[in-house]
Tab-separated table of C-alpha atoms in Angstrom:
chain	number	residue	atom	x	y	z
A	12	MET	CA	25.225	-123.369	52.511
A	13	SER	CA	21.643	-123.648	51.472
A	14	ASP	CA	20.458	-122.090	48.247
A	15	ARG	CA	18.043	-120.086	50.343
A	16	ALA	CA	20.442	-118.957	53.106
A	17	VAL	CA	19.869	-115.429	54.505
A	18	ALA	CA	22.669	-113.190	56.078
A	19	VAL	CA	21.263	-110.615	58.681
A	20	THR	CA	23.111	-107.350	59.163
A	21	PHE	CA	22.534	-104.209	61.280
A	22	ASP	CA	24.052	-100.781	60.485
A	23	ASP	CA	25.134	-97.916	62.501
A	24	GLY	CA	25.458	-99.151	66.164
A	25	TYR	CA	22.064	-98.435	67.846
A	26	ALA	CA	21.720	-99.647	71.486
A	27	ASP	CA	18.444	-101.395	70.442
A	28	ASN	CA	20.584	-103.925	68.412
A	29	LEU	CA	21.696	-105.194	71.729
A	30	TYR	CA	18.509	-104.996	73.745
A	31	LYS	CA	15.947	-105.795	71.246
A	32	GLY	CA	17.799	-107.401	68.373
A	33	LYS	CA	20.173	-109.879	69.824
A	34	PRO	CA	17.787	-111.484	72.262
A	35	ILE	CA	15.461	-112.347	69.256
A	36	LEU	CA	18.430	-113.709	67.140
A	37	GLU	CA	19.546	-115.848	70.135
A	38	ARG	CA	16.166	-117.188	70.677
A	39	TYR	CA	16.010	-118.627	66.984
A	40	ASN	CA	19.738	-119.301	66.798
A	41	ILE	CA	20.335	-116.696	63.900
A	42	PRO	CA	23.620	-115.324	63.343
A	43	ALA	CA	24.155	-111.660	62.387
A	44	THR	CA	26.653	-109.009	61.626
A	45	PHE	CA	26.412	-105.416	63.359
A	46	PHE	CA	28.160	-102.715	61.526
A	47	ILE	CA	29.299	-99.985	63.851
A	48	ALA	CA	30.213	-96.287	63.244
A	49	THR	CA	32.835	-95.939	65.782
A	50	GLY	CA	32.697	-92.212	66.088
A	51	HIS	CA	29.431	-92.447	67.615
A	52	ILE	CA	30.214	-95.046	70.233
A	53	GLY	CA	29.204	-93.649	73.815
A	54	LYS	CA	28.045	-90.373	72.419
A	55	THR	CA	25.128	-88.838	74.214
A	56	VAL	CA	23.844	-87.150	71.156
A	57	ASN	CA	21.788	-89.097	68.536
A	58	PHE	CA	22.624	-89.466	64.889
A	59	TRP	CA	22.092	-86.199	62.879
A	60	TRP	CA	19.410	-87.842	60.623
A	61	ASP	CA	17.329	-88.649	63.877
A	62	GLY	CA	17.752	-85.155	65.068
A	63	LEU	CA	16.327	-83.966	61.690
A	64	GLN	CA	13.520	-86.067	61.830
A	65	GLN	CA	12.899	-84.816	65.387
A	66	LEU	CA	13.021	-81.112	64.227
A	67	LEU	CA	11.016	-81.546	60.914
A	68	LEU	CA	8.422	-84.196	61.478
A	69	GLN	CA	6.503	-82.999	64.496
A	70	PRO	CA	3.116	-81.416	64.156
A	71	GLY	CA	3.331	-77.707	63.748
A	72	ARG	CA	4.166	-74.730	61.457
A	73	LEU	CA	7.584	-73.803	60.041
A	74	PRO	CA	8.932	-70.773	58.262
A	75	ALA	CA	8.225	-70.733	54.576
A	76	LYS	CA	11.814	-71.014	53.602
A	77	LEU	CA	14.929	-72.768	54.846
A	78	THR	CA	18.642	-71.530	53.976
A	79	ILE	CA	21.617	-73.200	55.156
A	80	ASN	CA	25.128	-71.818	54.827
A	81	VAL	CA	28.266	-73.979	55.327
A	82	SER	CA	31.724	-73.675	53.920
A	83	GLY	CA	30.885	-70.883	51.606
A	84	ASN	CA	27.954	-72.513	50.003
A	85	SER	CA	24.320	-71.690	50.345
A	86	TYR	CA	21.540	-74.192	50.217
A	87	ALA	CA	17.745	-73.259	50.134
A	88	TRP	CA	14.403	-75.084	50.218
A	89	ASP	CA	11.033	-73.362	49.887
A	90	LEU	CA	8.360	-75.233	51.782
A	91	GLY	CA	5.144	-74.394	50.093
A	92	THR	CA	2.459	-76.513	51.529
A	93	ALA	CA	4.931	-78.307	53.720
A	94	VAL	CA	4.953	-75.309	56.233
A	95	ASP	CA	2.070	-77.108	57.993
A	96	TYR	CA	2.383	-80.576	59.490
A	97	THR	CA	-0.573	-82.300	61.328
A	98	GLU	CA	-0.807	-85.136	63.678
A	99	ALA	CA	-2.604	-86.986	60.962
A	100	ASP	CA	0.523	-86.326	58.664
A	101	LEU	CA	2.728	-87.764	61.437
A	102	GLN	CA	0.686	-90.918	61.742
A	103	ARG	CA	0.587	-91.378	57.937
A	104	ASP	CA	4.262	-90.997	57.618
A	105	LYS	CA	5.178	-93.557	60.236
A	106	GLY	CA	6.830	-96.482	58.488
A	107	ALA	CA	6.637	-94.756	55.041
A	108	LYS	CA	9.293	-95.044	52.424
A	109	VAL	CA	10.749	-91.566	52.615
A	110	TRP	CA	12.285	-91.772	49.100
A	111	GLU	CA	8.700	-92.400	47.719
A	112	SER	CA	7.344	-89.301	49.451
A	113	LYS	CA	5.277	-87.001	47.533
A	114	PRO	CA	6.887	-83.456	46.353
A	115	GLY	CA	5.472	-80.831	48.610
A	116	THR	CA	5.043	-82.850	51.726
A	117	ARG	CA	6.927	-82.526	54.921
A	118	LEU	CA	8.407	-85.943	54.605
A	119	ASN	CA	9.784	-85.128	51.254
A	120	LEU	CA	11.339	-81.967	52.543
A	121	TYR	CA	12.899	-84.121	55.049
A	122	TYR	CA	14.262	-86.331	52.284
A	123	LEU	CA	15.483	-83.566	50.259
A	124	ILE	CA	17.457	-81.961	53.070
A	125	TRP	CA	18.781	-85.440	54.122
A	126	GLN	CA	19.968	-86.058	50.617
A	127	THR	CA	22.015	-82.664	50.680
A	128	VAL	CA	23.363	-82.785	54.226
A	129	ARG	CA	24.583	-86.343	54.173
A	130	THR	CA	27.165	-85.363	51.582
A	131	PHE	CA	28.693	-82.817	53.909
A	132	PRO	CA	31.897	-83.253	55.956
A	133	GLU	CA	31.264	-83.890	59.528
A	134	GLN	CA	31.866	-80.311	60.775
A	135	ASP	CA	29.447	-78.810	58.184
A	136	ILE	CA	26.643	-81.417	59.230
A	137	ILE	CA	27.162	-80.024	62.751
A	138	GLU	CA	26.888	-76.488	61.585
A	139	ALA	CA	23.817	-77.352	59.227
A	140	MET	CA	22.002	-78.977	62.186
A	141	GLN	CA	22.708	-75.946	64.478
A	142	GLN	CA	21.207	-73.713	61.754
A	143	ILE	CA	18.134	-75.872	61.423
A	144	GLU	CA	17.572	-75.750	65.087
A	145	VAL	CA	17.611	-72.066	65.017
A	146	TRP	CA	15.334	-71.921	62.026
A	147	VAL	CA	12.747	-74.428	63.868
A	148	GLY	CA	13.047	-72.646	67.053
A	149	ARG	CA	13.998	-75.459	69.271
A	150	GLU	CA	17.083	-77.810	69.845
A	151	VAL	CA	17.258	-81.552	69.264
A	152	VAL	CA	16.706	-83.430	72.448
A	153	ALA	CA	18.736	-86.844	72.650
A	154	THR	CA	16.431	-89.743	73.043
A	155	SER	CA	17.205	-93.107	74.776
A	156	GLU	CA	15.501	-95.059	71.859
A	157	ASP	CA	17.865	-93.581	69.355
A	158	ARG	CA	21.066	-93.699	71.289
A	159	SER	CA	24.299	-95.435	70.222
A	160	LEU	CA	26.019	-98.277	71.838
A	161	GLN	CA	28.498	-97.890	74.740
A	162	PRO	CA	31.847	-99.582	74.446
A	163	ASP	CA	30.953	-102.171	77.017
A	164	GLU	CA	27.668	-102.779	75.253
A	165	ILE	CA	29.637	-103.456	72.087
A	166	LEU	CA	31.533	-106.117	73.842
A	167	THR	CA	28.307	-107.655	75.147
A	168	LEU	CA	26.695	-107.390	71.640
A	169	GLY	CA	29.785	-109.173	70.149
A	170	SER	CA	29.898	-111.927	72.576
A	171	GLY	CA	28.827	-115.524	71.801
A	172	LYS	CA	29.032	-117.417	68.512
A	173	LEU	CA	26.229	-115.759	66.598
A	174	ALA	CA	27.378	-112.039	66.553
A	175	GLU	CA	30.094	-110.467	64.419
A	176	ILE	CA	31.093	-106.804	64.631
A	177	GLY	CA	31.869	-105.113	61.317
A	178	ALA	CA	33.311	-101.700	60.507
A	179	HIS	CA	31.044	-98.738	59.336
A	180	THR	CA	33.398	-95.818	59.187
A	181	VAL	CA	33.993	-93.365	61.969
A	182	ASN	CA	31.648	-90.428	61.289
A	183	HIS	CA	29.245	-92.181	58.962
A	184	PRO	CA	30.093	-89.993	55.722
A	185	SER	CA	28.843	-90.592	52.299
A	186	LEU	CA	32.073	-91.912	51.130
A	187	ALA	CA	31.474	-91.241	47.449
A	188	ASP	CA	31.243	-87.570	48.085
A	189	HIS	CA	34.761	-87.276	49.691
A	190	PRO	CA	38.332	-87.413	48.531
A	191	SER	CA	40.172	-90.724	48.557
A	192	ALA	CA	42.449	-89.870	51.471
A	193	TYR	CA	39.456	-89.083	53.531
A	194	GLN	CA	37.565	-92.272	52.570
A	195	LEU	CA	40.755	-94.367	53.525
A	196	LYS	CA	41.033	-92.681	56.890
A	197	GLU	CA	37.195	-93.239	57.757
A	198	ILE	CA	37.410	-97.004	56.771
A	199	GLN	CA	40.737	-97.785	58.278
A	200	GLN	CA	40.221	-95.943	61.444
A	201	SER	CA	36.937	-97.640	62.250
A	202	LYS	CA	38.458	-100.926	61.581
A	203	VAL	CA	41.319	-100.213	63.995
A	204	ASP	CA	38.954	-98.630	66.698
A	205	LEU	CA	36.968	-101.771	66.720
A	206	GLU	CA	39.829	-104.219	66.836
A	207	LYS	CA	41.387	-102.225	69.744
A	208	LEU	CA	38.019	-102.558	71.532
A	209	LEU	CA	37.251	-106.180	70.676
A	210	ASN	CA	40.864	-107.461	70.710
A	211	ARG	CA	40.308	-109.416	67.499
A	212	PRO	CA	40.266	-108.893	63.926
A	213	VAL	CA	37.443	-107.043	62.139
A	214	THR	CA	37.107	-108.152	58.486
A	215	THR	CA	33.768	-107.080	57.377
A	216	PHE	CA	32.449	-103.535	56.347
A	217	ALA	CA	29.287	-101.685	55.138
A	218	TYR	CA	29.210	-98.503	53.231
A	219	PRO	CA	27.322	-95.739	55.129
A	220	TYR	CA	24.207	-94.829	53.158
A	221	GLY	CA	25.227	-97.442	50.566
A	222	SER	CA	27.446	-94.762	49.095
A	223	PHE	CA	30.627	-95.832	47.353
A	224	ILE	CA	32.501	-95.737	43.847
A	225	ASP	CA	34.976	-98.153	42.436
A	226	GLU	CA	37.841	-96.363	44.393
A	227	THR	CA	36.136	-96.925	47.681
A	228	MET	CA	36.023	-100.694	46.957
A	229	THR	CA	39.645	-100.631	46.153
A	230	LEU	CA	40.444	-98.659	49.459
A	231	ALA	CA	38.385	-101.163	51.448
A	232	GLU	CA	40.337	-104.101	50.178
A	233	GLN	CA	43.646	-102.276	50.738
A	234	THR	CA	42.745	-101.886	54.615
A	235	GLY	CA	42.658	-105.778	54.926
A	236	LEU	CA	39.013	-106.037	54.948
A	237	GLU	CA	37.702	-109.286	53.396
A	238	CYS	CA	34.245	-107.937	52.143
A	239	ALA	CA	32.128	-104.958	52.020
A	240	CYS	CA	28.213	-104.542	51.885
A	241	SER	CA	26.175	-102.211	49.855
A	242	THR	CA	22.733	-101.246	49.712
A	243	VAL	CA	22.234	-102.340	46.125
A	244	GLU	CA	19.253	-104.795	46.331
A	245	ASP	CA	19.863	-108.171	44.910
A	246	VAL	CA	20.635	-111.644	45.938
A	247	VAL	CA	24.187	-112.836	46.571
A	248	TRP	CA	25.630	-115.246	43.932
A	249	PHE	CA	28.958	-116.487	42.847
A	250	ARG	CA	29.393	-113.492	40.524
A	251	SER	CA	28.743	-111.004	43.201
A	252	GLN	CA	31.532	-108.594	43.886
A	253	THR	CA	33.302	-109.191	47.220
A	254	TYR	CA	33.510	-105.429	48.090
A	255	ARG	CA	29.855	-104.578	46.602
A	256	LEU	CA	27.926	-107.274	48.237
A	257	PRO	CA	24.113	-106.530	47.768
A	258	ARG	CA	21.535	-106.409	50.517
A	259	TYR	CA	17.899	-105.963	50.842
A	260	HIS	CA	16.458	-103.417	53.150
A	261	VAL	CA	13.999	-104.641	55.620
A	262	HIS	CA	11.130	-102.174	56.326
A	263	ASP	CA	8.314	-101.928	59.032
A	264	TRP	CA	6.730	-105.183	57.938
A	265	ASN	CA	4.581	-107.572	59.944
A	266	GLY	CA	5.624	-111.339	59.829
A	267	GLU	CA	3.413	-112.206	56.942
A	268	GLU	CA	4.549	-109.128	54.826
A	269	PHE	CA	8.296	-110.063	55.699
A	270	ALA	CA	7.803	-113.720	54.437
A	271	ALA	CA	6.256	-112.581	51.256
A	272	GLU	CA	9.068	-110.143	50.716
A	273	ILE	CA	11.753	-112.853	51.254
A	274	GLU	CA	9.992	-115.182	48.636
A	275	LYS	CA	10.088	-112.261	46.112
A	276	TRP	CA	13.775	-111.912	46.779
A	277	PHE	CA	14.490	-115.537	46.274
A	278	LYS	CA	12.518	-115.507	42.989
A	279	GLY	CA	14.219	-112.476	41.653
């Protein structure tokens, strides 16, 4: 393998992986691994974070305070200047790195809520989103551009010599925030689901949100997975941990910017 080899991965299981990603990869003969959250296969609803974006990052005015109550716990956010969000704000935030958003902005509010809600169990996430819909005054509308893959589309995506399908849990939980039994079930069941669909072994895995602890790595190994990918940004080398493989996140860059970033990664 070349010292400057690159492995391409896609997380979650969006339909555009098949209709936009795969044709480009095949055109240039580039292999890739697609990590699929199996609980979302064939669902008509979008991932919750896309719904949250739809509710919060649209021009308009929101109430001054949001309170969410789930499982006996209360979470509150004061919006301050983020009560108002303009078309100019929306255009500015497109392609922005949400974790670098300025405090007091609507984008930062989105990030703060995302950080909290992602740690919830699946049912609490559903309840939290329902409460946010009531607070905003409208429901999330499922969009085709953010939809998940159908079973037959996963079969098409995984066909050919260039594509590999990997596991990504069932419900896309933040694994480090859950008990070991729940972590194991999520990891193992997603592997089983995909193997049943594809009729072949599934040996690779990616941690949702990049969330894991040492115990999570051990559990991934116990399920028979051969490796697991994180979101720790670094190059892979011979001392990289097999169940903590680093990856670089690709942002909304043009070709020139992307090439420059790759050069930075190789130089460390």
